[in-house]
Coordinates of C-alpha atoms and ligand atoms in Angstrom, one line a residue:
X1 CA 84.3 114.1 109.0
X2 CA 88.2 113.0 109.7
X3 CA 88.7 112.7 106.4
X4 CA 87.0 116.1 105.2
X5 CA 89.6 117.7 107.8
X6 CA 92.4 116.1 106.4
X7 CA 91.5 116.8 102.7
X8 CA 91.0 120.5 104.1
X9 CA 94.7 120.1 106.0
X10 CA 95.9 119.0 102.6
X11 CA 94.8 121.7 100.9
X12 CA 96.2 124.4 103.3
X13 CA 99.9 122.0 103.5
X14 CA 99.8 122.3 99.2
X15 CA 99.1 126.2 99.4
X16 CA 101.6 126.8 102.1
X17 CA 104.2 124.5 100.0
X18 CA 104.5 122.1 102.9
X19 CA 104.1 118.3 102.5
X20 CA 101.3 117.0 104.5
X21 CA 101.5 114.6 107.4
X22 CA 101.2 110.7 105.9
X23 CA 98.3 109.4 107.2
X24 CA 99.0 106.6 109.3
X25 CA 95.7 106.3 111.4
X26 CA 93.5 103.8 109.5
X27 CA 90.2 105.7 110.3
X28 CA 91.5 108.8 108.1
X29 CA 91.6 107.2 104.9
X30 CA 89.4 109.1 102.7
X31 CA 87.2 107.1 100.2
X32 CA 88.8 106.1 97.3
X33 CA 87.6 104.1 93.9
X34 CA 90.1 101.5 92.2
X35 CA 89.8 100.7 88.3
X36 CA 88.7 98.0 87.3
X37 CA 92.0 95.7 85.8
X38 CA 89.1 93.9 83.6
X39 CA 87.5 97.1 82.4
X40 CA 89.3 99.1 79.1
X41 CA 89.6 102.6 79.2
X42 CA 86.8 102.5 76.2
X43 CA 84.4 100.5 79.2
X44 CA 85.0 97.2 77.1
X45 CA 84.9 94.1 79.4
X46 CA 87.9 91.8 79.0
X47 CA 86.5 88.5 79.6
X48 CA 88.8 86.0 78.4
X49 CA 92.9 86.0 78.6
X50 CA 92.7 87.0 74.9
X51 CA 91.5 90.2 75.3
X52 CA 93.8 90.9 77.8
X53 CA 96.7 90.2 76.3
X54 CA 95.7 91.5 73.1
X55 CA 93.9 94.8 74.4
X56 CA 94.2 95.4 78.4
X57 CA 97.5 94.8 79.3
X58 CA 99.3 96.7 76.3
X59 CA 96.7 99.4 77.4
X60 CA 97.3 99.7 80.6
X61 CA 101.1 98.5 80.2
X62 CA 101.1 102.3 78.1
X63 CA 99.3 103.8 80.8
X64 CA 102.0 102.9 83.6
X65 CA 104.7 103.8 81.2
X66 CA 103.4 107.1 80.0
X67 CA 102.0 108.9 83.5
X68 CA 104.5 107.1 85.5
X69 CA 107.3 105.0 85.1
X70 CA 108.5 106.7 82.0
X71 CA 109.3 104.8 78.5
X72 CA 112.1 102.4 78.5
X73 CA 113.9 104.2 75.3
X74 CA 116.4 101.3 75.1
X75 CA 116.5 97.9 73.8
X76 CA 119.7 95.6 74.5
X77 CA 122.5 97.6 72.6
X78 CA 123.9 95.5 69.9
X79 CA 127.2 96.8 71.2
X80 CA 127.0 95.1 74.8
X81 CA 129.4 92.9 75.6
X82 CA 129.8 90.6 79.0
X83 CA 133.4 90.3 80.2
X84 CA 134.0 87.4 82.7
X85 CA 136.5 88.9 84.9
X86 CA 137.0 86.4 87.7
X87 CA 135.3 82.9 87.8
X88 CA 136.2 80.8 91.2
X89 CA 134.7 77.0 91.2
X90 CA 135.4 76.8 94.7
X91 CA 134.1 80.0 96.8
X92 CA 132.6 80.0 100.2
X93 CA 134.1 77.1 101.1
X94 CA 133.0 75.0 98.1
X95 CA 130.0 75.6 98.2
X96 CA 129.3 77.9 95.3
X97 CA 130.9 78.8 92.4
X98 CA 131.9 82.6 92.0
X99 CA 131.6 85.0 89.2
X100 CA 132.3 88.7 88.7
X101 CA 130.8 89.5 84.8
X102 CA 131.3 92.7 83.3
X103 CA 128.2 94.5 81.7
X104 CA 129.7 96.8 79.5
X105 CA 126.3 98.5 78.3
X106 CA 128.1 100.3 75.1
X107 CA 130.8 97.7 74.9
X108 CA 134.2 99.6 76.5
X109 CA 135.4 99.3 79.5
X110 CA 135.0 103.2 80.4
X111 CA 131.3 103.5 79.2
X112 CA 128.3 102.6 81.2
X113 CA 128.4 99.2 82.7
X114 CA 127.8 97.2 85.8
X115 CA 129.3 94.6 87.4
X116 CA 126.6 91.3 88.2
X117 CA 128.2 88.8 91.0
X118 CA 126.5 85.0 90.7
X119 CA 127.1 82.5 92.8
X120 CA 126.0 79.0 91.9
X121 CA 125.8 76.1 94.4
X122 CA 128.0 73.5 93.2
X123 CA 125.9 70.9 95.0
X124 CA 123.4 70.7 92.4
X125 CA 124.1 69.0 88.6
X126 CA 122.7 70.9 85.8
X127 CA 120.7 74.4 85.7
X128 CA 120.1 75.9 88.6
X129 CA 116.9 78.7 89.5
X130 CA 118.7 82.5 90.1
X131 CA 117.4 85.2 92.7
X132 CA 118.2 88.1 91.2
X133 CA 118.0 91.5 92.7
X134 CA 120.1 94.7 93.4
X135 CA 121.4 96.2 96.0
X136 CA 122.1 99.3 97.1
X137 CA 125.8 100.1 98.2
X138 CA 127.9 97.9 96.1
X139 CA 128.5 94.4 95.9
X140 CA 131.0 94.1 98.7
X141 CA 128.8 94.6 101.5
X142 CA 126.4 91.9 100.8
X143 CA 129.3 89.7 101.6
X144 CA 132.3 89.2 104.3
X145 CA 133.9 88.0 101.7
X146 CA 137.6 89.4 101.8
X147 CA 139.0 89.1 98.2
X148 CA 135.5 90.5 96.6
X149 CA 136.9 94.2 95.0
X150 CA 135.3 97.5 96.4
X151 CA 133.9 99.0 93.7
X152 CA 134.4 102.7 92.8
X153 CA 130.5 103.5 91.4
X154 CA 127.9 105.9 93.9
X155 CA 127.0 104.1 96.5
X156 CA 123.3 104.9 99.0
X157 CA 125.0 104.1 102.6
X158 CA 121.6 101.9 103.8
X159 CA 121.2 101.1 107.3
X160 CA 124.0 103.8 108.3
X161 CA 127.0 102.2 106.3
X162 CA 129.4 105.4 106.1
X163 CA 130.3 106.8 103.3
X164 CA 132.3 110.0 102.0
X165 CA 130.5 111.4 98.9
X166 CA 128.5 108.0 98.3
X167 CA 131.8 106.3 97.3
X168 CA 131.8 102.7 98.8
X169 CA 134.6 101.7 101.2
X170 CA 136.3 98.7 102.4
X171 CA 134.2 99.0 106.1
X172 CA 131.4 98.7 104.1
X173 CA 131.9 94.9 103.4
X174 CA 129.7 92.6 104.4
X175 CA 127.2 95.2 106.2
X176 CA 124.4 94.0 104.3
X177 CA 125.1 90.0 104.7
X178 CA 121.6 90.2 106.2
X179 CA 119.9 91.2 103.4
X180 CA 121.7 88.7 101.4
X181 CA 121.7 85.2 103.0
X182 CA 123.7 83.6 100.2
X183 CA 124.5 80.2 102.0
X184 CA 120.9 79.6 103.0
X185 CA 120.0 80.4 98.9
X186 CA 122.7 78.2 98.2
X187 CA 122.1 75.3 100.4
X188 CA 118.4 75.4 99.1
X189 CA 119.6 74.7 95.4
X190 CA 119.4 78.4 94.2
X191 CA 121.8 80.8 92.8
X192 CA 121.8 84.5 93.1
X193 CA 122.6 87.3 90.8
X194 CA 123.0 90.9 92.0
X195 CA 125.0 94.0 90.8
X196 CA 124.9 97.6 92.9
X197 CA 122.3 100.0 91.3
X198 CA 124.4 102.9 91.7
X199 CA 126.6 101.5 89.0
X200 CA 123.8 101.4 86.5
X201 CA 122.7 105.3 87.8
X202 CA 123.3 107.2 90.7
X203 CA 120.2 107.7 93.0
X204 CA 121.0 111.3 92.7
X205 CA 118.2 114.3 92.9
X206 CA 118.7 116.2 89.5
X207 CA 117.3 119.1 87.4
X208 CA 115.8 118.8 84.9
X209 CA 114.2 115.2 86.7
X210 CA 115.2 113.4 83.6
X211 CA 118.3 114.0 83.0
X212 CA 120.9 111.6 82.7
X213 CA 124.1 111.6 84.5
X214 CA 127.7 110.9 83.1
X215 CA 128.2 107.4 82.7
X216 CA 124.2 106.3 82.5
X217 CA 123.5 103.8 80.4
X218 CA 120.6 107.0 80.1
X219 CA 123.4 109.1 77.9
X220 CA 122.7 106.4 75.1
X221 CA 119.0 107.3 74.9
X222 CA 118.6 110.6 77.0
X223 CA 114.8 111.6 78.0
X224 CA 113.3 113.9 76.2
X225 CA 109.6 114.2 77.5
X226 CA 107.8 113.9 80.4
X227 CA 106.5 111.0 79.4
X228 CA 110.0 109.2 79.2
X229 CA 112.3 106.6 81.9
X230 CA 113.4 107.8 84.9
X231 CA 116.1 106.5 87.2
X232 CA 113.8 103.3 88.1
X233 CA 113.0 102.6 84.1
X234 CA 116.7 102.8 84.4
X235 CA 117.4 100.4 86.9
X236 CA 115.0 97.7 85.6
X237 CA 116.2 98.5 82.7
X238 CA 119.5 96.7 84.0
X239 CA 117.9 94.0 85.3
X240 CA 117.0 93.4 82.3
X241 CA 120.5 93.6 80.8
X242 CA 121.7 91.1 84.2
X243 CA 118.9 89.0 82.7
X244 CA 120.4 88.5 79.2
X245 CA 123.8 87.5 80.7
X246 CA 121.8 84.6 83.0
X247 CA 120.0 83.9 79.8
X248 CA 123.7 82.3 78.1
X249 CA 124.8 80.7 81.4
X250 CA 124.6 76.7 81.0
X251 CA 124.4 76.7 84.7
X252 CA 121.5 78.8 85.2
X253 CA 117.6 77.9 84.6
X254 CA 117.0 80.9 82.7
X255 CA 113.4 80.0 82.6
X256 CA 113.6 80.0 86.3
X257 CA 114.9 83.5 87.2
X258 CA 113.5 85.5 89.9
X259 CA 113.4 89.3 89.9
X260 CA 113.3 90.9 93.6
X261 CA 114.1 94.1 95.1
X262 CA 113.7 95.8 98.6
X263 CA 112.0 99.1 98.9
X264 CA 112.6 101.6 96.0
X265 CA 114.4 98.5 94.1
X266 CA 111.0 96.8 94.4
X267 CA 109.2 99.0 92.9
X268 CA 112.0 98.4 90.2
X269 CA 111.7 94.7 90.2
X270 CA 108.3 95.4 89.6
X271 CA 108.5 97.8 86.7
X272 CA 111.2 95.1 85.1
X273 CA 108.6 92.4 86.1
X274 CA 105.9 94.0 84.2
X275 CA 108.1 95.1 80.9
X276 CA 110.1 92.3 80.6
X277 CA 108.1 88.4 80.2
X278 CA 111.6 86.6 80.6
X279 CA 111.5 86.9 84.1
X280 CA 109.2 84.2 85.6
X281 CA 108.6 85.0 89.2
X282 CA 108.8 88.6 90.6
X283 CA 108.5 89.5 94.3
X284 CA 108.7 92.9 96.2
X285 CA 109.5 93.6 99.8
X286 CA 108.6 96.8 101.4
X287 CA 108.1 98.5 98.0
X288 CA 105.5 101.0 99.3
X289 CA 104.2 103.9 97.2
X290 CA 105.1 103.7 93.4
X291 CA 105.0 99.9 93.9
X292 CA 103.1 97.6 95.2
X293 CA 101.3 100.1 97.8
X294 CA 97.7 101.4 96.2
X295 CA 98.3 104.9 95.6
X296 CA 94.2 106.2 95.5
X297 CA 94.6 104.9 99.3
X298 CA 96.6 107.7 100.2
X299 CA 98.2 106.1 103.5
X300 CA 101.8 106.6 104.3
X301 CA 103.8 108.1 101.7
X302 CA 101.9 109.4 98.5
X303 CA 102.3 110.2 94.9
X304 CA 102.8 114.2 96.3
X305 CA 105.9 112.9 98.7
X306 CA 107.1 111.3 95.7
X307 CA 107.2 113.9 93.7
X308 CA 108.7 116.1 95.3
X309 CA 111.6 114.3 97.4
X310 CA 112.2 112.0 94.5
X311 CA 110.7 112.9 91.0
X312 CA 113.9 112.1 89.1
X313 CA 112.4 108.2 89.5
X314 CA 109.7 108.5 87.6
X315 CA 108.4 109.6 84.7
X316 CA 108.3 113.9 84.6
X317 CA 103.9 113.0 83.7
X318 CA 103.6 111.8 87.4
X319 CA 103.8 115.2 88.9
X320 CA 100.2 115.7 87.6
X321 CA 99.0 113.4 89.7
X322 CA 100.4 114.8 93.1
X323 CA 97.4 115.8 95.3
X324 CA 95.4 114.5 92.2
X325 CA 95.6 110.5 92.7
X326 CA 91.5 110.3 91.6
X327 CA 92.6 111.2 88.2
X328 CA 95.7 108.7 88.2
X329 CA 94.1 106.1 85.0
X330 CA 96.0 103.1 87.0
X331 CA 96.6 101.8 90.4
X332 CA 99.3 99.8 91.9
X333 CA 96.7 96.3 91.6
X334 CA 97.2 96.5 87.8
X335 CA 101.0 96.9 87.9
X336 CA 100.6 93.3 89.6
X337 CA 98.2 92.5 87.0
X338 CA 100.5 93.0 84.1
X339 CA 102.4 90.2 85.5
X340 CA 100.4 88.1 85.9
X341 CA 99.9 85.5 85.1
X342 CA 103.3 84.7 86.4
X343 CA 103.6 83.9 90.3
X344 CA 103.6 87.1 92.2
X345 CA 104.7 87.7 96.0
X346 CA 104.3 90.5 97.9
X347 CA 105.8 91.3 101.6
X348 CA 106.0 93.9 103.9
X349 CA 106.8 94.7 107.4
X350 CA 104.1 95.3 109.8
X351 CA 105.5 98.0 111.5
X352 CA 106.9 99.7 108.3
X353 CA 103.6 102.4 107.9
X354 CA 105.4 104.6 105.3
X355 CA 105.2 101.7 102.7
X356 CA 101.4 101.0 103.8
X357 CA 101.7 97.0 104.6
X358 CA 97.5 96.9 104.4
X359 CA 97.7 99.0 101.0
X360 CA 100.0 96.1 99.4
X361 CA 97.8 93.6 100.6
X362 CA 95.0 95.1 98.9
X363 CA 96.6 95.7 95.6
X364 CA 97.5 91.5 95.7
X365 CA 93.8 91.4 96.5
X366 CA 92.9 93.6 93.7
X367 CA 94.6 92.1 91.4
X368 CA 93.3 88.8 91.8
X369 CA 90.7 88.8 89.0
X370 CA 93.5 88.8 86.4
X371 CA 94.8 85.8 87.6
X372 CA 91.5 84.0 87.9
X373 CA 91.4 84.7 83.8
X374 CA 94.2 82.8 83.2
X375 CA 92.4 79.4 85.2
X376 CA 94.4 80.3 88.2
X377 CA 93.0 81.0 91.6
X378 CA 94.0 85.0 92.6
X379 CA 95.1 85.3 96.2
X380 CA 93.6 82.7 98.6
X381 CA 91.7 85.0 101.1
X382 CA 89.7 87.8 101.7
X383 CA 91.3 89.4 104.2
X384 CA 94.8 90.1 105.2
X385 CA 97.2 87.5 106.5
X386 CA 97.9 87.7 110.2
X387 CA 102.4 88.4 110.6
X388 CA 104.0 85.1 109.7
X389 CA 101.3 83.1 108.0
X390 CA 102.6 82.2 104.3
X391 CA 99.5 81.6 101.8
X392 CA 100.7 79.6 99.1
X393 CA 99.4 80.7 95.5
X394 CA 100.6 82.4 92.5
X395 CA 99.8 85.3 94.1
X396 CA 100.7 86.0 97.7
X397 CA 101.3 88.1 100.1
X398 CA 103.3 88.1 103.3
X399 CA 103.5 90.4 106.1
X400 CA 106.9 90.1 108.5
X401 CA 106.4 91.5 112.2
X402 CA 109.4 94.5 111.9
X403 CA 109.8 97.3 110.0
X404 CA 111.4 98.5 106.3
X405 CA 113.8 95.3 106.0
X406 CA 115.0 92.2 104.3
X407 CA 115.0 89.6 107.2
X408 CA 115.9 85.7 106.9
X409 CA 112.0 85.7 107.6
X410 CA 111.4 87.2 104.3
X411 CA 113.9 84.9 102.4
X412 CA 112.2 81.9 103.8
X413 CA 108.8 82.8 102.6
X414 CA 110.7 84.2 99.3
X415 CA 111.6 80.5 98.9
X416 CA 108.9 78.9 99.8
X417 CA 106.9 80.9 97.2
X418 CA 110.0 80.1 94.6
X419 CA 110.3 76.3 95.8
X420 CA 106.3 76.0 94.6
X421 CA 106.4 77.6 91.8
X422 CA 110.1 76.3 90.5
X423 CA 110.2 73.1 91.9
X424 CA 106.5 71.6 92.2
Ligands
GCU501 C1 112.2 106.5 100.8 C2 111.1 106.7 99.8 C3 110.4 105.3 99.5 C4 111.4 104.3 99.2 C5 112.4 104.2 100.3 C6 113.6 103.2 100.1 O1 111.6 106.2 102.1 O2 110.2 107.6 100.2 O3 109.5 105.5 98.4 O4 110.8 103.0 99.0 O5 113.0 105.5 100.5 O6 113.9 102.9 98.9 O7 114.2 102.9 101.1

């Protein structure tokens, strides 16, 4: 009955133009069906890795590209070029050593780029396993460090850090040290890679949703149908790029590099995850709706909120499926799945209700059969971990007590997950 009246509250919201109230009361989810990750679209079975790979996965790998993420329209330009502009063997006290490398995307200095900052610990002889992830207002404030330049790309101003016009400033530095807890990465034998995603695009609403702005690595391979990148194809897309610089490192593991983002750059670390087989361990935190958050649940925010507050991220096809999640042919389980069968982790905060912590949980569950293909066992559980348990695996899940955040919590259970996987 609840669920009747909110289907007929969602249909008077859509006529009036409004956006409905997220659910966020457990008991007013409305029955939904998931498909089936071992099922073609043709109602083939997939019963061995084989098929998968050869038939399932580029199917539904299309499927996620076409109706929502977009096509990626670019490779890896043969024009890029990486610029090392600073290298320090002895940063943070000796402890790590510092680089600031230039991605310049078409090759010159005033086209698109990005700058990635690594630090290495210099404790540990020979390669080294990367975190790498991006953040949100520039590399300055994920460090107090004084000498790091403030870069002059769009900047989001998370967690209230000020900004005129989204340009970073110099009281910016260091506000986000908590979401990057580079001496306890270091200390545990890891380095870390991260660049500001503004640099790569602006998060900027636009008309039409697809269109590139000045500077976009975008401008080299603009959209041109609804069924092409948006701003997060975009962003993974740079990952990607961050990825091929790691790759010619002799210090780094390149075999051993972690993609991970928090909230909308999760869903991007997933998107890069699932495109791009170089990277060997992806993880999401908070990533919510669009990520790793089913969308048929319809709990929190939807594919409609989506749509309409930020439909320059996706592909223009997803508006189809506002209001319409039934008909979406995928679900957030077999964005997972295409990773698989490389280690997966998923976190969320258990307060934080507009990324739907139970729906992430239950697209790790979901996707659990994919794994199990490959000889591995899925997620070890049927139900969903009380806060602070980790569950080791390839495929996990952890839920933080707290809301949309990157605590120290999170990074322990991020390497914990890493430490099993990368150093068994
Ligand atoms: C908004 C958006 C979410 C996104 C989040 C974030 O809340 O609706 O989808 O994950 O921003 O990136 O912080």
């Amino acid at each position: 009955m609840k669920s009747v009246l909110l289907l007929l509250a969602a249909a008077l919201s859509t006529a009036r133009g409004v956006l409905p109230t997220p659910i966020s009361d457990e008991t007013m989810v409305p029955p939904y069906q998931l498909p089936d990750p071992l099922v073609c679209q043709d109602g083939t079975p997939v019963q061995t890795a084989e098929i998968w790979r050869a038939k399932r996965r580029p199917e539904l790998l299309r499927l996620f590209t076409e109706e929502m993420y977009g096509r990626t329209l670019l490779g890896r330009p043969d024009t890029m070029r990486f610029v090392v502009r600073e290298e320090l063997p002895a940063a943070r006290g000796g402890a790590a050593t510092r680089l600031r490398v230039g991605i310049l995307f078409a090759g010159t200095e005033d086209g698109p780029q990005m700058e990635l900052l690594v630090y290495l610990p210099n404790h540990v002889t020979g390669k080294v396993p990367v975190f790498l992830g991006l953040n949100f207002d520039g590399n300055h404030t994920t460090t107090t460090e004084p000498d790091l330049p403030v870069p002059g790309h769009w900047a989001m101003g998370l967690f209230g850090n000020k900004m005129e016009n989204h340009r970073p400033k110099e009281s910016g530095r260091g506000v986000h040290q908590h979401l990057w807890p580079y001496a306890y990465l270091l200390e545990h034998g890891y380095g870390v890679a991260t660049a500001g995603y503004g640099e790569i695009e602006p998060d900027e609403k636009r008309e039409p949703s697809s269109a590139a702005l000045p500077n976009s690595p975008r401008t080299l391979a603009p959209a041109a149908s609804p069924a092409d990148w948006g701003t997060i194809g975009v962003w993974a897309w740079g990952l990607s790029r961050a990825l091929d610089y790691l790759e010619i490192h002799p210090r780094v593991d390149a075999k051993k590099v972690a993609v991970h983002g928090f909230s909308r750059l999760g869903k991007t670390a997933l998107w890069a995850g699932a495109q791009d087989e170089r990277f060997a361990l992806v993880i999401s935190n908070g990533s919510g709706c669009g990520g790793a958050a089913l969308s048929k649940r319809i709990f929190g925010e939807t594919v409609r909120h989506l749509t309409t507050n930020l439909p320059y991220w996706f592909a223009g096809n997803l508006a189809k499926y506002s209001d319409h999640e039934p008909e979406l042919p995928v679900d957030q389980h077999e964005l997972l799945a295409l990773i698989a069968p490389r280690p997966v982790l998923v976190t969320s905060g258990t307060t934080d209700t507009w990324a739907d912590p139970k729906g992430e949980f239950l697209s790790v569950f979901h996707a659990s059969p994919v794994w199990k293909l490959f000889g591995h066992q899925g997620f070890q559980g049927t139900e969903m971990p009380a806060p602070s348990v980790f569950v080791p695996g390839r495929l996990s899940y952890f839920l933080r007590p707290g809301g949309h955040d990157v605590t120290l919590e999170d990074w322990q259970a991020m390497v914990r997950f890493a430490d099993l996987h990368f150093k068994p």
